[in-house]
PDB file of C-alpha atoms in Angstrom:
ATOM      1  CA  MET A   1      88.827  94.061  67.622  1.00 46.00           C
ATOM      2  CA  SER A   2      88.082  90.853  69.551  1.00 47.00           C
ATOM      3  CA  THR A   3      84.834  89.870  71.093  1.00 52.00           C
ATOM      4  CA  GLN A   4      84.290  89.833  74.914  1.00 53.00           C
ATOM      5  CA  ASN A   5      84.298  86.162  74.573  1.00 51.00           C
ATOM      6  CA  ASP A   6      87.637  86.243  72.771  1.00 53.00           C
ATOM      7  CA  ALA A   7      89.086  88.493  75.060  1.00 58.00           C
ATOM      8  CA  ALA A   8      88.128  86.346  78.249  1.00 58.00           C
ATOM      9  CA  VAL A   9      89.486  83.103  76.536  1.00 53.00           C
ATOM     10  CA  LEU A  10      92.860  84.724  75.592  1.00 54.00           C
ATOM     11  CA  HIS A  11      93.056  86.197  78.909  1.00 53.00           C
ATOM     12  CA  ALA A  12      92.748  82.798  80.549  1.00 54.00           C
ATOM     13  CA  LEU A  13      95.112  81.176  78.235  1.00 52.00           C
ATOM     14  CA  PHE A  14      97.795  83.923  78.640  1.00 51.00           C
ATOM     15  CA  ASN A  15      97.172  84.199  82.560  1.00 51.00           C
ATOM     16  CA  PRO A  16      96.185  80.672  83.879  1.00 48.00           C
ATOM     17  CA  ASN A  17      96.821  81.881  87.505  1.00 45.00           C
ATOM     18  CA  ALA A  18      94.424  84.933  86.906  1.00 50.00           C
ATOM     19  CA  PRO A  19      90.978  84.459  88.113  1.00 41.00           C
ATOM     20  CA  PHE A  20      88.621  83.692  85.296  1.00 39.00           C
ATOM     21  CA  GLY A  21      86.449  86.915  84.558  1.00 41.00           C
ATOM     22  CA  ASP A  22      89.320  89.369  85.344  1.00 48.00           C
ATOM     23  CA  ILE A  23      88.398  90.992  82.078  1.00 48.00           C
ATOM     24  CA  SER A  24      86.043  93.527  83.709  1.00 47.00           C
ATOM     25  CA  GLU A  25      88.513  96.205  82.288  1.00 46.00           C
ATOM     26  CA  ARG A  26      86.790  96.003  79.102  1.00 47.00           C
ATOM     27  CA  ASN A  27      83.988  98.279  80.325  1.00 52.00           C
ATOM     28  CA  GLU A  28      82.267 100.897  78.286  1.00 55.00           C
ATOM     29  CA  GLU A  29      84.636 103.627  79.341  1.00 58.00           C
ATOM     30  CA  ASN A  30      87.511 101.554  78.623  1.00 56.00           C
ATOM     31  CA  LEU A  31      85.967 100.582  75.219  1.00 57.00           C
ATOM     32  CA  GLN A  32      85.466 104.354  74.480  1.00 61.00           C
ATOM     33  CA  GLU A  33      88.927 105.083  75.293  1.00 63.00           C
ATOM     34  CA  GLU A  34      90.191 102.520  73.035  1.00 64.00           C
ATOM     35  CA  ALA A  35      88.105 103.760  70.223  1.00 63.00           C
ATOM     36  CA  ASN A  36      89.397 107.301  70.905  1.00 67.00           C
ATOM     37  CA  GLN A  37      92.902 106.084  70.420  1.00 72.00           C
ATOM     38  CA  ASP A  38      91.934 104.100  67.174  1.00 78.00           C
ATOM     39  CA  CYS A  39      90.264 107.037  65.454  1.00 81.00           C
ATOM     40  CA  LYS A  40      93.642 108.309  64.338  1.00 86.00           C
ATOM     41  CA  PHE A  41      93.930 105.238  62.009  1.00 88.00           C
ATOM     42  CA  PRO A  42      92.297 104.953  58.480  1.00 87.00           C
ATOM     43  CA  ALA A  43      89.141 102.916  58.923  1.00 91.00           C
ATOM     44  CA  ASP A  44      90.007 100.331  55.989  1.00 91.00           C
ATOM     45  CA  LEU A  45      93.422  99.539  57.694  1.00 92.00           C
ATOM     46  CA  LEU A  46      92.012  99.410  61.222  1.00 91.00           C
ATOM     47  CA  GLU A  47      89.295  97.043  60.157  1.00 94.00           C
ATOM     48  CA  GLU A  48      91.986  94.887  58.325  1.00 95.00           C
ATOM     49  CA  ALA A  49      94.176  95.025  61.466  1.00 94.00           C
ATOM     50  CA  ARG A  50      91.641  94.178  63.797  1.00 94.00           C
ATOM     51  CA  ASN A  51      90.545  91.118  61.611  1.00 95.00           C
ATOM     52  CA  LEU A  52      94.152  90.002  61.870  1.00 96.00           C
ATOM     53  CA  GLU A  53      94.293  90.364  65.516  1.00 94.00           C
ATOM     54  CA  LEU A  54      90.985  88.261  65.738  1.00 94.00           C
ATOM     55  CA  LEU A  55      92.613  85.757  63.583  1.00 96.00           C
ATOM     56  CA  GLY A  56      95.542  85.744  66.005  1.00 95.00           C
ATOM     57  CA  VAL A  57      93.571  85.246  69.087  1.00 93.00           C
ATOM     58  CA  GLN A  58      91.776  82.329  67.243  1.00 94.00           C
ATOM     59  CA  SER A  59      95.313  80.808  66.505  1.00 94.00           C
ATOM     60  CA  ALA A  60      96.360  81.485  69.941  1.00 91.00           C
ATOM     61  CA  GLU A  61      93.241  79.749  71.379  1.00 90.00           C
ATOM     62  CA  SER A  62      93.517  76.734  69.110  1.00 92.00           C
ATOM     63  CA  GLY A  63      97.135  76.154  70.415  1.00 92.00           C
ATOM     64  CA  ASP A  64      99.175  77.626  67.493  1.00 94.00           C
ATOM     65  CA  PRO A  65     101.175  80.650  68.663  1.00 93.00           C
ATOM     66  CA  ASN A  66     103.422  80.517  65.574  1.00 95.00           C
ATOM     67  CA  THR A  67     100.492  81.441  63.396  1.00 96.00           C
ATOM     68  CA  ALA A  68      99.101  83.976  66.071  1.00 95.00           C
ATOM     69  CA  VAL A  69     102.505  85.757  66.004  1.00 96.00           C
ATOM     70  CA  GLU A  70     102.574  85.928  62.300  1.00 97.00           C
ATOM     71  CA  ARG A  71      98.931  87.484  62.264  1.00 97.00           C
ATOM     72  CA  PHE A  72      99.896  89.884  64.895  1.00 97.00           C
ATOM     73  CA  SER A  73     102.890  90.627  62.881  1.00 97.00           C
ATOM     74  CA  LYS A  74     100.849  91.478  59.781  1.00 97.00           C
ATOM     75  CA  ALA A  75      98.478  93.656  61.636  1.00 96.00           C
ATOM     76  CA  ILE A  76     101.683  95.500  63.109  1.00 97.00           C
ATOM     77  CA  GLU A  77     102.844  95.929  59.375  1.00 97.00           C
ATOM     78  CA  LEU A  78      99.683  97.507  58.560  1.00 95.00           C
ATOM     79  CA  LEU A  79      99.338  99.850  61.514  1.00 95.00           C
ATOM     80  CA  PRO A  80     103.040 100.055  63.261  1.00 96.00           C
ATOM     81  CA  ASP A  81     101.581 102.776  65.592  1.00 95.00           C
ATOM     82  CA  ARG A  82      98.898 100.730  67.092  1.00 94.00           C
ATOM     83  CA  ALA A  83      99.547  99.552  70.496  1.00 94.00           C
ATOM     84  CA  SER A  84      96.990  96.653  70.506  1.00 93.00           C
ATOM     85  CA  ALA A  85      98.752  94.297  68.222  1.00 94.00           C
ATOM     86  CA  TYR A  86     102.358  94.692  69.971  1.00 96.00           C
ATOM     87  CA  ASN A  87     100.523  93.649  73.296  1.00 93.00           C
ATOM     88  CA  ASN A  88      98.940  90.568  71.601  1.00 94.00           C
ATOM     89  CA  ARG A  89     101.936  89.347  69.915  1.00 96.00           C
ATOM     90  CA  ALA A  90     104.066  89.756  73.213  1.00 95.00           C
ATOM     91  CA  GLN A  91     101.703  87.445  74.592  1.00 92.00           C
ATOM     92  CA  ALA A  92     101.902  84.868  71.858  1.00 94.00           C
ATOM     93  CA  LEU A  93     105.787  85.379  72.085  1.00 95.00           C
ATOM     94  CA  ARG A  94     105.625  84.731  75.482  1.00 92.00           C
ATOM     95  CA  LEU A  95     103.835  81.449  74.991  1.00 91.00           C
ATOM     96  CA  GLN A  96     106.575  80.446  72.560  1.00 93.00           C
ATOM     97  CA  GLY A  97     109.088  81.179  75.230  1.00 92.00           C
ATOM     98  CA  ASP A  98     110.403  84.448  73.533  1.00 95.00           C
ATOM     99  CA  ILE A  99     110.731  86.452  76.641  1.00 95.00           C
ATOM    100  CA  THR A 100     113.008  88.906  75.251  1.00 96.00           C
ATOM    101  CA  GLY A 101     110.694  89.559  72.207  1.00 96.00           C
ATOM    102  CA  ALA A 102     107.546  89.720  74.473  1.00 96.00           C
ATOM    103  CA  LEU A 103     109.504  92.388  76.579  1.00 96.00           C
ATOM    104  CA  GLU A 104     110.395  94.482  73.427  1.00 97.00           C
ATOM    105  CA  ASP A 105     106.840  94.129  72.120  1.00 97.00           C
ATOM    106  CA  LEU A 106     105.437  95.483  75.612  1.00 97.00           C
ATOM    107  CA  ASN A 107     107.622  98.272  75.712  1.00 97.00           C
ATOM    108  CA  ARG A 108     106.679  99.298  72.370  1.00 97.00           C
ATOM    109  CA  ALA A 109     102.819  98.918  73.356  1.00 96.00           C
ATOM    110  CA  LEU A 110     103.562 101.114  76.601  1.00 96.00           C
ATOM    111  CA  GLU A 111     105.583 103.658  74.504  1.00 96.00           C
ATOM    112  CA  LEU A 112     102.470 103.873  71.897  1.00 95.00           C
ATOM    113  CA  SER A 113      99.657 103.717  74.464  1.00 92.00           C
ATOM    114  CA  GLY A 114     101.313 105.993  77.154  1.00 92.00           C
ATOM    115  CA  GLY A 115     100.563 102.988  79.489  1.00 90.00           C
ATOM    116  CA  LYS A 116      96.777 103.998  79.155  1.00 89.00           C
ATOM    117  CA  GLY A 117      93.808 102.394  77.879  1.00 89.00           C
ATOM    118  CA  VAL A 118      93.161  98.731  77.586  1.00 89.00           C
ATOM    119  CA  ALA A 119      96.309  97.815  75.811  1.00 89.00           C
ATOM    120  CA  GLY A 120      98.524  99.852  78.011  1.00 91.00           C
ATOM    121  CA  ARG A 121      96.936  98.319  81.150  1.00 93.00           C
ATOM    122  CA  GLN A 122      97.309  94.769  79.779  1.00 93.00           C
ATOM    123  CA  ALA A 123     100.958  95.453  78.549  1.00 95.00           C
ATOM    124  CA  LEU A 124     101.957  96.730  82.149  1.00 95.00           C
ATOM    125  CA  VAL A 125     100.332  93.540  83.756  1.00 95.00           C
ATOM    126  CA  GLN A 126     101.836  91.246  81.309  1.00 94.00           C
ATOM    127  CA  ARG A 127     105.330  93.026  81.886  1.00 96.00           C
ATOM    128  CA  GLY A 128     104.850  92.968  85.425  1.00 95.00           C
ATOM    129  CA  LEU A 129     104.279  89.023  85.311  1.00 94.00           C
ATOM    130  CA  ILE A 130     107.380  88.556  83.215  1.00 95.00           C
ATOM    131  CA  LEU A 131     109.399  90.851  85.432  1.00 94.00           C
ATOM    132  CA  ARG A 132     108.248  88.943  88.562  1.00 91.00           C
ATOM    133  CA  LEU A 133     109.134  85.702  86.997  1.00 90.00           C
ATOM    134  CA  LYS A 134     112.676  87.213  86.494  1.00 91.00           C
ATOM    135  CA  GLY A 135     113.058  87.910  89.932  1.00 90.00           C
ATOM    136  CA  ASN A 136     112.704  91.755  89.530  1.00 92.00           C
ATOM    137  CA  GLU A 137     109.917  92.529  92.166  1.00 90.00           C
ATOM    138  CA  GLU A 138     110.303  96.149  92.559  1.00 91.00           C
ATOM    139  CA  ALA A 139     109.978  96.750  88.825  1.00 94.00           C
ATOM    140  CA  ALA A 140     106.939  94.465  88.612  1.00 93.00           C
ATOM    141  CA  LYS A 141     105.546  95.884  91.620  1.00 93.00           C
ATOM    142  CA  ASN A 142     105.540  99.428  89.704  1.00 93.00           C
ATOM    143  CA  ASP A 143     104.187  97.860  86.796  1.00 94.00           C
ATOM    144  CA  PHE A 144     101.149  96.198  88.848  1.00 93.00           C
ATOM    145  CA  LEU A 145     100.721  99.610  90.667  1.00 92.00           C
ATOM    146  CA  LEU A 146     100.212 101.669  87.610  1.00 94.00           C
ATOM    147  CA  ALA A 147      98.024  99.092  85.901  1.00 93.00           C
ATOM    148  CA  ALA A 148      96.031  98.793  89.395  1.00 91.00           C
ATOM    149  CA  ASN A 149      95.631 102.568  89.511  1.00 92.00           C
ATOM    150  CA  GLN A 150      93.700 102.431  86.013  1.00 89.00           C
ATOM    151  CA  GLY A 151      91.311  99.560  87.570  1.00 88.00           C
ATOM    152  CA  SER A 152      93.066  96.411  86.753  1.00 89.00           C
ATOM    153  CA  GLU A 153      91.859  93.920  89.469  1.00 90.00           C
ATOM    154  CA  PHE A 154      94.565  91.492  88.487  1.00 89.00           C
ATOM    155  CA  ALA A 155      97.007  93.925  89.175  1.00 90.00           C
ATOM    156  CA  LYS A 156      95.680  94.699  92.599  1.00 88.00           C
ATOM    157  CA  GLN A 157      95.841  91.158  93.506  1.00 86.00           C
ATOM    158  CA  GLN A 158      99.557  90.827  92.576  1.00 88.00           C
ATOM    159  CA  LEU A 159     100.230  93.868  94.665  1.00 87.00           C
ATOM    160  CA  VAL A 160      98.757  91.972  97.689  1.00 81.00           C
ATOM    161  CA  VAL A 161     100.774  88.896  96.777  1.00 80.00           C
ATOM    162  CA  LEU A 162     103.982  90.961  96.615  1.00 81.00           C
ATOM    163  CA  ASN A 163     103.491  92.558  99.887  1.00 77.00           C
ATOM    164  CA  PRO A 164     105.381  90.942 102.605  1.00 69.00           C
ATOM    165  CA  TYR A 165     103.228  92.133 105.360  1.00 70.00           C
ATOM    166  CA  ALA A 166      99.952  90.644 103.713  1.00 63.00           C
ATOM    167  CA  ALA A 167     101.980  87.368 103.398  1.00 60.00           C
ATOM    168  CA  LEU A 168     103.017  87.553 107.158  1.00 67.00           C
ATOM    169  CA  CYS A 169      99.252  88.425 107.982  1.00 70.00           C
ATOM    170  CA  ASN A 170      97.693  85.493 105.896  1.00 67.00           C
ATOM    171  CA  ARG A 171     100.318  83.114 107.537  1.00 70.00           C
ATOM    172  CA  MET A 172      99.531  84.258 111.032  1.00 74.00           C
ATOM    173  CA  LEU A 173      95.701  83.866 110.276  1.00 73.00           C
ATOM    174  CA  ARG A 174      96.250  80.508 108.632  1.00 75.00           C
ATOM    175  CA  ASP A 175      98.301  79.401 111.814  1.00 74.00           C
ATOM    176  CA  MET A 176      95.464  80.884 114.365  1.00 77.00           C
ATOM    177  CA  ILE A 177      92.728  78.968 112.285  1.00 80.00           C
ATOM    178  CA  GLN A 178      94.389  75.680 112.340  1.00 77.00           C
ATOM    179  CA  LYS A 179      94.883  75.999 115.926  1.00 76.00           C
ATOM    180  CA  LEU A 180      91.465  76.571 116.487  1.00 77.00           C
ATOM    181  CA  CYS A 181      90.425  73.458 114.307  1.00 77.00           C
ATOM    182  CA  VAL A 182      93.051  71.372 116.048  1.00 74.00           C
ATOM    183  CA  PRO A 183      93.635  72.690 119.663  1.00 68.00           C
ATOM    184  CA  ASP A 184      97.028  71.880 121.488  1.00 65.00           C
ATOM    185  CA  PRO A 185      96.743  68.857 123.926  1.00 63.00           C
TER     186      PRO A 185
END
């Protein structure tokens, strides 16, 4: 398992448009949920997989997504039914430009996690971002909604951005403020 600082740095790397610090999802309740999901794995393999993930995070932080993918893949080989490494590898694959591979890993992470817990929420947000970039806003909204319902602040912000009424209100508010600042002659 990565430290709070590792998670924040990795989050900032993979989500440059997200507000820094939107890692509040790693609260005590979510950490307990993650621990409950991990308790089904042998302790020695779990520790080794977590260490590999930590090394993968460090590789990604240092700008080496190839090594990150290798380390996440080794963690997956150790525990193929654990969602976390798939989610992390998906992010590294996305950095490499392998969108298809990233989506496959995100779908697998969602399948394993049931879309719940930290890994499930993160996979929903990551898949939502990819779907949005691919122009599939309806599917992206669905993923963001599922993640937002589990407490993801970033997903909530994305839902606002994707709401055409919110965009219209923002534009009207901007125009009104601009007219107040520069009145018509």
